[in-house]
């Protein structure tokens, strides 16, 4: 859903839907940033849960080398294929000069230099932030665990001390993100285009929301007491979704800018905060609610939805290529009229789903089989022995 939201946002922006007035246009104009927010909150939950589960069980963390290897396989091979297709088929994204620029783009480091920012795949700036989070997460989880180890190991008190340490760290992440954003937003035009505002610290609160949900999820799964207020909220999915939608609507009713950095600093900062909180409440039922009932879960767990989930990374990677190609064919001087939003949406969606399916079958699924080299080696030896 998040990937499709980003796709719809970019189609709307390239069919001149978003600049016009209207509730629908305001809704579409914010889907891009909102989809990215959902990605980051989801990453915080899904990736941190294994660490917090190991901590409260008293077992070893996932090995850093193994964790990094899995993340590398999930992100880079499919990205390399997609960005290569862009560079050699879309002229507007192919102006890359020198080894250092090529290295920055293929290593997902373009956020740290303004000369190649948005070159290649223009949606890859979010992947740069994701990669930075991957690098930081294991040492951050280790530091949180060490802080929780301070003090006597006295059973229940030790568990609650760990809980407090986690909550304190998440609070610090949220505070740091807001302070950092204020500095980055007021630092000047360079910061807006490529600099500090596109770096991981500006999004720490979004990740913290997901990590906090992972903590509560593990806490409940291990049988510890959960506050009745939290139980009441997550047990009423429509309440959570309603709060999330209400926060999203506030951005529309307050006439907030469609993108960041188009308003006064205070409004800009509020935009980030509302996006993060709205995404958190929208996802809470999936994070913490009853997993065995509700028609929403049945729909999202159906075969078509599961298939879209499998190829969602490819949809995110390939929809910019379709949009760029359509813009090349539908040149401004030959348009005469604005391209129809629904026609372009159908074309881009069809192209993206086909390319994403091929990406999953040809690139993503085979490379993910390399997650456990020991098993592959054992199978190879078994075949040789047979």
C-alpha positions as YAML, in Angstrom:
chain: A
units: angstrom
residues:
- id: 1
  name: UNK
  ca: [0.00, 0.00, 0.00]
- id: 2
  name: UNK
  ca: [2.84, 2.38, 0.79]
- id: 3
  name: UNK
  ca: [4.57, 1.63, -2.53]
- id: 4
  name: UNK
  ca: [1.32, 2.18, -4.41]
- id: 5
  name: UNK
  ca: [0.80, 5.44, -2.53]
- id: 6
  name: UNK
  ca: [4.19, 6.71, -3.72]
- id: 7
  name: UNK
  ca: [3.36, 5.60, -7.25]
- id: 8
  name: UNK
  ca: [0.02, 7.44, -7.24]
- id: 9
  name: UNK
  ca: [1.72, 10.55, -5.85]
- id: 10
  name: UNK
  ca: [4.31, 10.63, -8.63]
- id: 11
  name: UNK
  ca: [1.70, 9.99, -11.32]
- id: 12
  name: UNK
  ca: [-0.42, 12.81, -9.93]
- id: 13
  name: UNK
  ca: [2.55, 15.15, -9.91]
- id: 14
  name: UNK
  ca: [3.36, 14.36, -13.53]
- id: 15
  name: UNK
  ca: [-0.19, 14.79, -14.77]
- id: 16
  name: UNK
  ca: [-0.66, 18.20, -13.19]
- id: 17
  name: UNK
  ca: [-3.23, 16.99, -10.71]
- id: 18
  name: UNK
  ca: [-1.59, 18.12, -7.50]
- id: 19
  name: UNK
  ca: [-1.18, 21.86, -8.22]
- id: 20
  name: UNK
  ca: [-4.93, 22.36, -8.57]
- id: 21
  name: UNK
  ca: [-7.28, 22.98, -5.67]
- id: 22
  name: UNK
  ca: [-9.53, 20.29, -4.25]
- id: 23
  name: UNK
  ca: [-9.65, 17.74, -1.47]
- id: 24
  name: UNK
  ca: [-8.70, 14.86, -3.78]
- id: 25
  name: UNK
  ca: [-5.68, 16.73, -5.08]
- id: 26
  name: UNK
  ca: [-4.53, 17.58, -1.55]
- id: 27
  name: UNK
  ca: [-4.90, 13.92, -0.61]
- id: 28
  name: UNK
  ca: [-2.89, 12.72, -3.61]
- id: 29
  name: UNK
  ca: [-0.22, 15.37, -3.14]
- id: 30
  name: UNK
  ca: [0.76, 14.01, 0.27]
- id: 31
  name: UNK
  ca: [0.77, 10.31, -0.51]
- id: 32
  name: UNK
  ca: [4.44, 10.28, -1.53]
- id: 33
  name: UNK
  ca: [5.85, 11.56, 1.74]
- id: 34
  name: UNK
  ca: [3.29, 9.51, 3.65]
- id: 35
  name: UNK
  ca: [4.31, 6.31, 1.88]
- id: 36
  name: UNK
  ca: [7.95, 6.95, 2.80]
- id: 37
  name: UNK
  ca: [6.91, 7.52, 6.41]
- id: 38
  name: UNK
  ca: [5.15, 4.15, 6.46]
- id: 39
  name: UNK
  ca: [8.28, 2.48, 5.06]
- id: 40
  name: UNK
  ca: [10.44, 3.89, 7.84]
- id: 41
  name: UNK
  ca: [8.02, 3.09, 10.68]
- id: 42
  name: UNK
  ca: [7.66, -0.45, 9.31]
- id: 43
  name: UNK
  ca: [11.42, -0.89, 9.12]
- id: 44
  name: UNK
  ca: [11.79, 0.22, 12.72]
- id: 45
  name: UNK
  ca: [9.25, -2.38, 13.84]
- id: 46
  name: UNK
  ca: [10.24, -5.33, 11.67]
- id: 47
  name: UNK
  ca: [14.00, -5.04, 12.01]
- id: 48
  name: UNK
  ca: [14.24, -4.09, 15.68]
- id: 49
  name: UNK
  ca: [11.80, -6.74, 16.93]
- id: 50
  name: UNK
  ca: [14.37, -9.54, 16.58]
- id: 51
  name: UNK
  ca: [16.82, -7.58, 18.73]
- id: 52
  name: UNK
  ca: [14.40, -6.69, 21.51]
- id: 53
  name: UNK
  ca: [13.08, -10.27, 21.53]
- id: 54
  name: UNK
  ca: [16.62, -11.60, 21.99]
- id: 55
  name: UNK
  ca: [17.28, -9.10, 24.77]
- id: 56
  name: UNK
  ca: [14.22, -9.99, 26.84]
- id: 57
  name: UNK
  ca: [14.78, -13.70, 26.28]
- id: 58
  name: UNK
  ca: [18.40, -13.38, 27.31]
- id: 59
  name: UNK
  ca: [19.67, -14.88, 24.05]
- id: 60
  name: UNK
  ca: [22.30, -13.68, 21.62]
- id: 61
  name: UNK
  ca: [21.58, -10.94, 19.12]
- id: 62
  name: UNK
  ca: [21.59, -11.75, 15.41]
- id: 63
  name: UNK
  ca: [25.18, -11.72, 14.27]
- id: 64
  name: UNK
  ca: [25.99, -8.32, 12.71]
- id: 65
  name: UNK
  ca: [27.65, -9.88, 9.67]
- id: 66
  name: UNK
  ca: [24.59, -12.03, 9.05]
- id: 67
  name: UNK
  ca: [22.22, -9.09, 9.59]
- id: 68
  name: UNK
  ca: [24.16, -6.84, 7.20]
- id: 69
  name: UNK
  ca: [24.40, -9.62, 4.61]
- id: 70
  name: UNK
  ca: [20.64, -10.15, 4.65]
- id: 71
  name: UNK
  ca: [19.97, -6.42, 4.33]
- id: 72
  name: UNK
  ca: [22.50, -6.15, 1.49]
- id: 73
  name: UNK
  ca: [20.80, -8.95, -0.44]
- id: 74
  name: UNK
  ca: [17.38, -7.40, 0.08]
- id: 75
  name: UNK
  ca: [18.30, -3.91, -1.12]
- id: 76
  name: UNK
  ca: [21.28, -3.80, -3.44]
- id: 77
  name: UNK
  ca: [20.94, -6.46, -6.21]
- id: 78
  name: UNK
  ca: [17.44, -5.37, -7.27]
- id: 79
  name: UNK
  ca: [18.44, -1.72, -6.95]
- id: 80
  name: UNK
  ca: [21.56, -2.22, -9.08]
- id: 81
  name: UNK
  ca: [19.51, -3.72, -11.91]
- id: 82
  name: UNK
  ca: [16.87, -0.98, -11.73]
- id: 83
  name: UNK
  ca: [19.31, 1.92, -11.58]
- id: 84
  name: UNK
  ca: [21.31, 0.45, -14.47]
- id: 85
  name: UNK
  ca: [18.13, 0.30, -16.54]
- id: 86
  name: UNK
  ca: [17.46, 3.96, -15.69]
- id: 87
  name: UNK
  ca: [20.96, 5.14, -16.49]
- id: 88
  name: UNK
  ca: [21.05, 3.46, -19.88]
- id: 89
  name: UNK
  ca: [17.44, 4.03, -20.99]
- id: 90
  name: UNK
  ca: [16.32, 7.34, -19.47]
- id: 91
  name: UNK
  ca: [18.55, 10.15, -20.68]
- id: 92
  name: UNK
  ca: [17.30, 12.63, -18.10]
- id: 93
  name: UNK
  ca: [18.65, 10.42, -15.31]
- id: 94
  name: UNK
  ca: [21.82, 9.29, -17.02]
- id: 95
  name: UNK
  ca: [24.06, 12.35, -16.72]
- id: 96
  name: UNK
  ca: [26.67, 10.83, -14.45]
- id: 97
  name: UNK
  ca: [30.33, 11.72, -14.81]
- id: 98
  name: UNK
  ca: [33.36, 10.27, -13.13]
- id: 99
  name: UNK
  ca: [34.02, 7.20, -11.03]
- id: 100
  name: UNK
  ca: [33.14, 8.89, -7.74]
- id: 101
  name: UNK
  ca: [29.65, 9.77, -8.98]
- id: 102
  name: UNK
  ca: [29.07, 6.25, -10.24]
- id: 103
  name: UNK
  ca: [30.32, 4.85, -6.95]
- id: 104
  name: UNK
  ca: [28.03, 7.14, -4.94]
- id: 105
  name: UNK
  ca: [24.96, 6.10, -6.91]
- id: 106
  name: UNK
  ca: [25.65, 2.37, -6.89]
- id: 107
  name: UNK
  ca: [26.58, 2.36, -3.19]
- id: 108
  name: UNK
  ca: [23.47, 4.41, -2.25]
- id: 109
  name: UNK
  ca: [25.49, 7.35, -0.98]
- id: 110
  name: UNK
  ca: [24.06, 10.05, -3.25]
- id: 111
  name: UNK
  ca: [22.31, 11.78, -0.35]
- id: 112
  name: UNK
  ca: [25.68, 12.98, 0.86]
- id: 113
  name: UNK
  ca: [26.63, 14.93, -2.26]
- id: 114
  name: UNK
  ca: [24.54, 17.50, -4.09]
- id: 115
  name: UNK
  ca: [26.02, 16.86, -7.55]
- id: 116
  name: UNK
  ca: [24.34, 13.44, -7.90]
- id: 117
  name: UNK
  ca: [21.39, 13.78, -5.55]
- id: 118
  name: UNK
  ca: [18.30, 12.38, -7.34]
- id: 119
  name: UNK
  ca: [20.47, 11.13, -10.21]
- id: 120
  name: UNK
  ca: [19.74, 7.63, -11.40]
- id: 121
  name: UNK
  ca: [16.60, 6.51, -9.57]
- id: 122
  name: UNK
  ca: [15.13, 9.64, -8.02]
- id: 123
  name: UNK
  ca: [13.31, 7.60, -5.33]
- id: 124
  name: UNK
  ca: [16.62, 6.13, -4.13]
- id: 125
  name: UNK
  ca: [17.16, 8.96, -1.64]
- id: 126
  name: UNK
  ca: [14.90, 7.02, 0.73]
- id: 127
  name: UNK
  ca: [16.98, 3.87, 0.25]
- id: 128
  name: UNK
  ca: [20.08, 5.84, 1.30]
- id: 129
  name: UNK
  ca: [18.37, 6.59, 4.61]
- id: 130
  name: UNK
  ca: [17.26, 2.98, 4.99]
- id: 131
  name: UNK
  ca: [20.82, 1.74, 4.45]
- id: 132
  name: UNK
  ca: [22.06, 4.18, 7.09]
- id: 133
  name: UNK
  ca: [19.47, 2.81, 9.52]
- id: 134
  name: UNK
  ca: [20.59, -0.75, 8.75]
- id: 135
  name: UNK
  ca: [24.18, 0.20, 9.60]
- id: 136
  name: UNK
  ca: [23.22, 1.92, 12.85]
- id: 137
  name: UNK
  ca: [20.67, -0.58, 14.20]
- id: 138
  name: UNK
  ca: [22.93, -3.43, 15.49]
- id: 139
  name: UNK
  ca: [25.27, -1.13, 17.46]
- id: 140
  name: UNK
  ca: [22.28, 0.86, 18.72]
- id: 141
  name: UNK
  ca: [20.56, -2.32, 19.92]
- id: 142
  name: UNK
  ca: [23.82, -3.43, 21.59]
- id: 143
  name: UNK
  ca: [24.13, -0.07, 23.37]
- id: 144
  name: UNK
  ca: [20.52, -0.25, 24.61]
- id: 145
  name: UNK
  ca: [21.14, -3.75, 25.93]
- id: 146
  name: UNK
  ca: [24.30, -2.68, 27.72]
- id: 147
  name: UNK
  ca: [22.46, 0.21, 29.36]
- id: 148
  name: UNK
  ca: [19.82, -2.25, 30.51]
- id: 149
  name: UNK
  ca: [22.53, -4.45, 32.02]
- id: 150
  name: UNK
  ca: [23.59, -1.68, 34.38]
- id: 151
  name: UNK
  ca: [22.39, -2.51, 37.87]
- id: 152
  name: UNK
  ca: [21.67, -5.75, 39.71]
- id: 153
  name: UNK
  ca: [19.98, -8.66, 37.97]
- id: 154
  name: UNK
  ca: [17.02, -9.00, 40.29]
- id: 155
  name: UNK
  ca: [14.29, -10.52, 38.16]
- id: 156
  name: UNK
  ca: [11.26, -8.33, 37.61]
- id: 157
  name: UNK
  ca: [13.11, -5.12, 38.47]
- id: 158
  name: UNK
  ca: [15.70, -5.95, 35.82]
- id: 159
  name: UNK
  ca: [12.97, -6.40, 33.22]
- id: 160
  name: UNK
  ca: [11.33, -3.10, 34.08]
- id: 161
  name: UNK
  ca: [14.71, -1.37, 34.09]
- id: 162
  name: UNK
  ca: [15.24, -2.58, 30.51]
- id: 163
  name: UNK
  ca: [11.80, -1.32, 29.56]
- id: 164
  name: UNK
  ca: [12.61, 2.13, 30.95]
- id: 165
  name: UNK
  ca: [15.94, 2.21, 29.12]
- id: 166
  name: UNK
  ca: [14.22, 1.44, 25.83]
- id: 167
  name: UNK
  ca: [11.57, 4.10, 26.34]
- id: 168
  name: UNK
  ca: [14.21, 6.66, 27.32]
- id: 169
  name: UNK
  ca: [16.25, 5.94, 24.20]
- id: 170
  name: UNK
  ca: [13.18, 6.23, 21.97]
- id: 171
  name: UNK
  ca: [12.31, 9.54, 23.59]
- id: 172
  name: UNK
  ca: [15.84, 10.80, 22.95]
- id: 173
  name: UNK
  ca: [15.58, 9.70, 19.30]
- id: 174
  name: UNK
  ca: [12.34, 11.67, 18.88]
- id: 175
  name: UNK
  ca: [13.79, 14.78, 20.53]
- id: 176
  name: UNK
  ca: [17.03, 14.57, 18.55]
- id: 177
  name: UNK
  ca: [15.13, 14.20, 15.28]
- id: 178
  name: UNK
  ca: [13.11, 17.36, 15.90]
- id: 179
  name: UNK
  ca: [16.12, 19.40, 17.01]
- id: 180
  name: UNK
  ca: [18.15, 18.13, 14.06]
- id: 181
  name: UNK
  ca: [15.35, 18.90, 11.60]
- id: 182
  name: UNK
  ca: [15.07, 22.45, 12.93]
- id: 183
  name: UNK
  ca: [18.79, 22.94, 12.37]
- id: 184
  name: UNK
  ca: [18.74, 21.30, 8.92]
- id: 185
  name: UNK
  ca: [15.68, 23.20, 7.70]
- id: 186
  name: UNK
  ca: [17.12, 26.54, 8.77]
- id: 187
  name: UNK
  ca: [20.61, 25.75, 7.47]
- id: 188
  name: UNK
  ca: [19.95, 27.02, 3.96]
- id: 189
  name: UNK
  ca: [19.00, 26.01, 0.43]
- id: 190
  name: UNK
  ca: [21.75, 23.38, 0.13]
- id: 191
  name: UNK
  ca: [20.32, 21.48, 3.09]
- id: 192
  name: UNK
  ca: [16.92, 21.42, 1.42]
- id: 193
  name: UNK
  ca: [18.17, 19.98, -1.86]
- id: 194
  name: UNK
  ca: [20.50, 17.25, -0.71]
- id: 195
  name: UNK
  ca: [22.23, 17.93, 2.55]
- id: 196
  name: UNK
  ca: [21.50, 17.17, 6.20]
- id: 197
  name: UNK
  ca: [17.71, 17.10, 5.85]
- id: 198
  name: UNK
  ca: [18.10, 13.95, 3.73]
- id: 199
  name: UNK
  ca: [20.22, 12.16, 6.33]
- id: 200
  name: UNK
  ca: [19.16, 9.57, 8.89]
- id: 201
  name: UNK
  ca: [19.00, 11.84, 11.99]
- id: 202
  name: UNK
  ca: [16.11, 13.79, 10.43]
- id: 203
  name: UNK
  ca: [13.97, 10.63, 10.47]
- id: 204
  name: UNK
  ca: [14.98, 9.02, 13.76]
- id: 205
  name: UNK
  ca: [11.56, 9.66, 15.29]
- id: 206
  name: UNK
  ca: [9.78, 7.70, 12.54]
- id: 207
  name: UNK
  ca: [12.06, 4.73, 13.18]
- id: 208
  name: UNK
  ca: [11.64, 5.18, 16.93]
- id: 209
  name: UNK
  ca: [7.86, 4.83, 16.61]
- id: 210
  name: UNK
  ca: [8.28, 1.46, 14.91]
- id: 211
  name: UNK
  ca: [10.91, 0.34, 17.42]
- id: 212
  name: UNK
  ca: [8.62, 1.30, 20.30]
- id: 213
  name: UNK
  ca: [5.82, -0.77, 18.75]
- id: 214
  name: UNK
  ca: [8.24, -3.70, 18.49]
- id: 215
  name: UNK
  ca: [9.05, -3.31, 22.19]
- id: 216
  name: UNK
  ca: [5.37, -3.37, 23.18]
- id: 217
  name: UNK
  ca: [4.77, -6.32, 20.87]
- id: 218
  name: UNK
  ca: [7.52, -8.38, 22.51]
- id: 219
  name: UNK
  ca: [6.49, -7.22, 25.99]
- id: 220
  name: UNK
  ca: [2.93, -8.48, 25.41]
- id: 221
  name: UNK
  ca: [4.09, -11.70, 23.72]
- id: 222
  name: UNK
  ca: [6.19, -12.60, 26.77]
- id: 223
  name: UNK
  ca: [3.19, -12.22, 29.08]
- id: 224
  name: UNK
  ca: [4.14, -8.98, 30.81]
- id: 225
  name: UNK
  ca: [1.40, -6.57, 31.80]
- id: 226
  name: UNK
  ca: [0.36, -4.05, 29.15]
- id: 227
  name: UNK
  ca: [-1.39, -0.84, 30.14]
- id: 228
  name: UNK
  ca: [-5.19, -1.15, 29.74]
- id: 229
  name: UNK
  ca: [-5.25, 2.04, 27.67]
- id: 230
  name: UNK
  ca: [-2.84, 0.53, 25.14]
- id: 231
  name: UNK
  ca: [-4.86, -2.69, 25.05]
- id: 232
  name: UNK
  ca: [-8.07, -0.75, 24.46]
- id: 233
  name: UNK
  ca: [-6.58, 1.24, 21.58]
- id: 234
  name: UNK
  ca: [-4.96, -1.65, 19.69]
- id: 235
  name: UNK
  ca: [-7.99, -3.88, 20.23]
- id: 236
  name: UNK
  ca: [-10.12, -1.33, 18.36]
- id: 237
  name: UNK
  ca: [-8.48, -1.17, 14.92]
- id: 238
  name: UNK
  ca: [-10.97, 1.34, 13.59]
- id: 239
  name: UNK
  ca: [-10.03, 3.71, 16.41]
- id: 240
  name: UNK
  ca: [-6.35, 3.50, 15.47]
- id: 241
  name: UNK
  ca: [-7.08, 3.90, 11.78]
- id: 242
  name: UNK
  ca: [-9.45, 6.76, 12.55]
- id: 243
  name: UNK
  ca: [-6.77, 8.61, 14.52]
- id: 244
  name: UNK
  ca: [-4.27, 8.03, 11.71]
- id: 245
  name: UNK
  ca: [-6.69, 9.33, 9.10]
- id: 246
  name: UNK
  ca: [-7.61, 12.30, 11.30]
- id: 247
  name: UNK
  ca: [-3.96, 13.31, 11.66]
- id: 248
  name: UNK
  ca: [-3.52, 13.00, 7.91]
- id: 249
  name: UNK
  ca: [-6.64, 15.11, 7.39]
- id: 250
  name: UNK
  ca: [-5.27, 17.83, 9.65]
- id: 251
  name: UNK
  ca: [-2.46, 18.38, 7.17]
- id: 252
  name: UNK
  ca: [-5.09, 18.94, 4.50]
- id: 253
  name: UNK
  ca: [-7.47, 21.10, 6.52]
- id: 254
  name: UNK
  ca: [-4.65, 23.30, 7.78]
- id: 255
  name: UNK
  ca: [-3.57, 23.76, 4.17]
- id: 256
  name: UNK
  ca: [-0.09, 22.50, 4.89]
- id: 257
  name: UNK
  ca: [2.32, 22.37, 1.95]
- id: 258
  name: UNK
  ca: [2.25, 19.33, -0.32]
- id: 259
  name: UNK
  ca: [5.98, 18.86, 0.11]
- id: 260
  name: UNK
  ca: [8.40, 19.76, 2.86]
- id: 261
  name: UNK
  ca: [10.37, 23.02, 2.84]
- id: 262
  name: UNK
  ca: [7.58, 25.08, 1.27]
- id: 263
  name: UNK
  ca: [6.34, 26.68, 4.48]
- id: 264
  name: UNK
  ca: [7.49, 28.41, 7.61]
- id: 265
  name: UNK
  ca: [9.81, 26.40, 9.81]
- id: 266
  name: UNK
  ca: [7.22, 25.67, 12.49]
- id: 267
  name: UNK
  ca: [4.69, 24.35, 9.96]
- id: 268
  name: UNK
  ca: [7.42, 22.32, 8.29]
- id: 269
  name: UNK
  ca: [8.37, 20.64, 11.57]
- id: 270
  name: UNK
  ca: [4.72, 19.96, 12.39]
- id: 271
  name: UNK
  ca: [4.35, 18.32, 8.97]
- id: 272
  name: UNK
  ca: [7.05, 15.77, 9.86]
- id: 273
  name: UNK
  ca: [5.52, 15.07, 13.27]
- id: 274
  name: UNK
  ca: [1.98, 14.61, 11.95]
- id: 275
  name: UNK
  ca: [3.20, 12.30, 9.20]
- id: 276
  name: UNK
  ca: [5.04, 10.09, 11.69]
- id: 277
  name: UNK
  ca: [2.21, 9.88, 14.22]
- id: 278
  name: UNK
  ca: [-0.40, 9.28, 11.54]
- id: 279
  name: UNK
  ca: [1.60, 6.39, 10.06]
- id: 280
  name: UNK
  ca: [2.14, 4.90, 13.52]
- id: 281
  name: UNK
  ca: [-1.58, 4.84, 14.36]
- id: 282
  name: UNK
  ca: [-2.45, 3.46, 10.93]
- id: 283
  name: UNK
  ca: [-0.02, 0.58, 11.47]
- id: 284
  name: UNK
  ca: [-0.73, -0.12, 15.16]
- id: 285
  name: UNK
  ca: [-3.51, -2.68, 14.57]
- id: 286
  name: UNK
  ca: [-1.10, -4.70, 12.44]
- id: 287
  name: UNK
  ca: [1.71, -4.33, 14.95]
- id: 288
  name: UNK
  ca: [-0.16, -5.09, 18.16]
- id: 289
  name: UNK
  ca: [-3.80, -5.96, 17.52]
- id: 290
  name: UNK
  ca: [-5.43, -9.41, 17.43]
- id: 291
  name: UNK
  ca: [-3.87, -11.24, 14.49]
- id: 292
  name: UNK
  ca: [-6.65, -13.77, 13.92]
- id: 293
  name: UNK
  ca: [-9.74, -11.69, 13.19]
- id: 294
  name: UNK
  ca: [-11.04, -8.77, 11.15]
- id: 295
  name: UNK
  ca: [-11.93, -8.45, 7.48]
- id: 296
  name: UNK
  ca: [-9.07, -6.01, 6.86]
- id: 297
  name: UNK
  ca: [-6.54, -8.70, 7.79]
- id: 298
  name: UNK
  ca: [-8.36, -11.19, 5.57]
- id: 299
  name: UNK
  ca: [-8.14, -8.82, 2.63]
- id: 300
  name: UNK
  ca: [-4.49, -7.93, 3.25]
- id: 301
  name: UNK
  ca: [-3.69, -11.61, 3.80]
- id: 302
  name: UNK
  ca: [-5.36, -12.73, 0.58]
- id: 303
  name: UNK
  ca: [-3.36, -14.16, -2.32]
- id: 304
  name: UNK
  ca: [-3.51, -11.00, -4.51]
- id: 305
  name: UNK
  ca: [-2.46, -8.76, -1.62]
- id: 306
  name: UNK
  ca: [0.33, -11.14, -0.63]
- id: 307
  name: UNK
  ca: [1.56, -11.23, -4.23]
- id: 308
  name: UNK
  ca: [1.65, -7.42, -4.36]
- id: 309
  name: UNK
  ca: [3.51, -7.45, -1.06]
- id: 310
  name: UNK
  ca: [6.17, -9.75, -2.50]
- id: 311
  name: UNK
  ca: [6.82, -7.47, -5.47]
- id: 312
  name: UNK
  ca: [6.30, -4.14, -3.69]
- id: 313
  name: UNK
  ca: [10.00, -3.29, -3.67]
- id: 314
  name: UNK
  ca: [10.06, -3.68, -7.45]
- id: 315
  name: UNK
  ca: [6.98, -1.47, -7.80]
- id: 316
  name: UNK
  ca: [8.81, 1.19, -5.82]
- id: 317
  name: UNK
  ca: [11.93, 0.85, -7.97]
- id: 318
  name: UNK
  ca: [10.39, 0.68, -11.44]
- id: 319
  name: UNK
  ca: [7.48, 3.12, -11.40]
- id: 320
  name: UNK
  ca: [9.83, 6.15, -11.84]
- id: 321
  name: UNK
  ca: [11.13, 4.54, -15.05]
- id: 322
  name: UNK
  ca: [7.63, 4.31, -16.48]
- id: 323
  name: UNK
  ca: [6.91, 7.92, -15.56]
- id: 324
  name: UNK
  ca: [10.16, 9.14, -17.10]
- id: 325
  name: UNK
  ca: [9.51, 7.23, -20.32]
- id: 326
  name: UNK
  ca: [5.97, 8.59, -20.57]
- id: 327
  name: UNK
  ca: [7.28, 12.12, -20.01]
- id: 328
  name: UNK
  ca: [9.78, 11.55, -22.83]
- id: 329
  name: UNK
  ca: [7.06, 10.35, -25.21]
- id: 330
  name: UNK
  ca: [4.54, 12.97, -24.09]
- id: 331
  name: UNK
  ca: [6.82, 15.95, -24.58]
- id: 332
  name: UNK
  ca: [5.57, 19.29, -23.24]
- id: 333
  name: UNK
  ca: [5.66, 20.94, -26.65]
- id: 334
  name: UNK
  ca: [3.51, 18.16, -28.12]
- id: 335
  name: UNK
  ca: [0.99, 17.82, -25.29]
- id: 336
  name: UNK
  ca: [-1.41, 20.59, -26.02]
- id: 337
  name: UNK
  ca: [-3.36, 19.34, -23.01]
- id: 338
  name: UNK
  ca: [-2.63, 17.77, -19.66]
- id: 339
  name: UNK
  ca: [-2.32, 13.95, -19.80]
- id: 340
  name: UNK
  ca: [-5.23, 12.14, -18.19]
- id: 341
  name: UNK
  ca: [-4.39, 11.07, -14.65]
- id: 342
  name: UNK
  ca: [-6.29, 7.78, -14.83]
- id: 343
  name: UNK
  ca: [-4.80, 6.70, -18.15]
- id: 344
  name: UNK
  ca: [-1.27, 7.45, -16.98]
- id: 345
  name: UNK
  ca: [-1.95, 5.73, -13.66]
- id: 346
  name: UNK
  ca: [-3.10, 2.57, -15.44]
- id: 347
  name: UNK
  ca: [-0.09, 2.52, -17.75]
- id: 348
  name: UNK
  ca: [2.43, 3.16, -14.97]
- id: 349
  name: UNK
  ca: [0.82, 0.62, -12.66]
- id: 350
  name: UNK
  ca: [0.75, -2.08, -15.35]
- id: 351
  name: UNK
  ca: [4.38, -1.42, -16.32]
- id: 352
  name: UNK
  ca: [5.50, -1.38, -12.69]
- id: 353
  name: UNK
  ca: [3.73, -4.61, -11.77]
- id: 354
  name: UNK
  ca: [5.22, -6.44, -14.78]
- id: 355
  name: UNK
  ca: [8.75, -5.15, -14.09]
- id: 356
  name: UNK
  ca: [8.40, -5.80, -10.36]
- id: 357
  name: UNK
  ca: [7.29, -9.37, -11.02]
- id: 358
  name: UNK
  ca: [10.29, -9.95, -13.28]
- id: 359
  name: UNK
  ca: [12.56, -8.34, -10.70]
- id: 360
  name: UNK
  ca: [11.24, -10.63, -7.97]
- id: 361
  name: UNK
  ca: [11.48, -13.81, -10.07]
- id: 362
  name: UNK
  ca: [14.80, -13.11, -11.78]
- id: 363
  name: UNK
  ca: [16.71, -11.03, -9.20]
- id: 364
  name: UNK
  ca: [15.19, -10.81, -5.71]
- id: 365
  name: UNK
  ca: [14.14, -14.40, -5.06]
- id: 366
  name: UNK
  ca: [17.38, -15.96, -6.36]
- id: 367
  name: UNK
  ca: [19.60, -13.55, -4.43]
- id: 368
  name: UNK
  ca: [17.64, -14.05, -1.20]
- id: 369
  name: UNK
  ca: [18.47, -17.75, -1.46]
- id: 370
  name: UNK
  ca: [22.03, -16.68, -0.69]
- id: 371
  name: UNK
  ca: [21.00, -15.57, 2.82]
- id: 372
  name: UNK
  ca: [22.48, -18.72, 4.38]
- id: 373
  name: UNK
  ca: [25.74, -19.71, 2.61]
- id: 374
  name: UNK
  ca: [26.22, -22.67, 4.98]
- id: 375
  name: UNK
  ca: [22.96, -24.31, 3.84]
- id: 376
  name: UNK
  ca: [23.82, -23.72, 0.20]
- id: 377
  name: UNK
  ca: [27.24, -25.26, 0.72]
- id: 378
  name: UNK
  ca: [25.70, -28.25, 2.49]
- id: 379
  name: UNK
  ca: [23.26, -28.80, -0.39]
- id: 380
  name: UNK
  ca: [26.09, -28.55, -2.89]
- id: 381
  name: UNK
  ca: [28.15, -31.12, -1.00]
- id: 382
  name: UNK
  ca: [25.15, -33.42, -0.70]
- id: 383
  name: UNK
  ca: [24.61, -33.28, -4.43]
- id: 384
  name: UNK
  ca: [28.28, -33.95, -5.08]
- id: 385
  name: UNK
  ca: [28.20, -36.88, -2.68]
- id: 386
  name: UNK
  ca: [25.01, -38.21, -4.31]
...
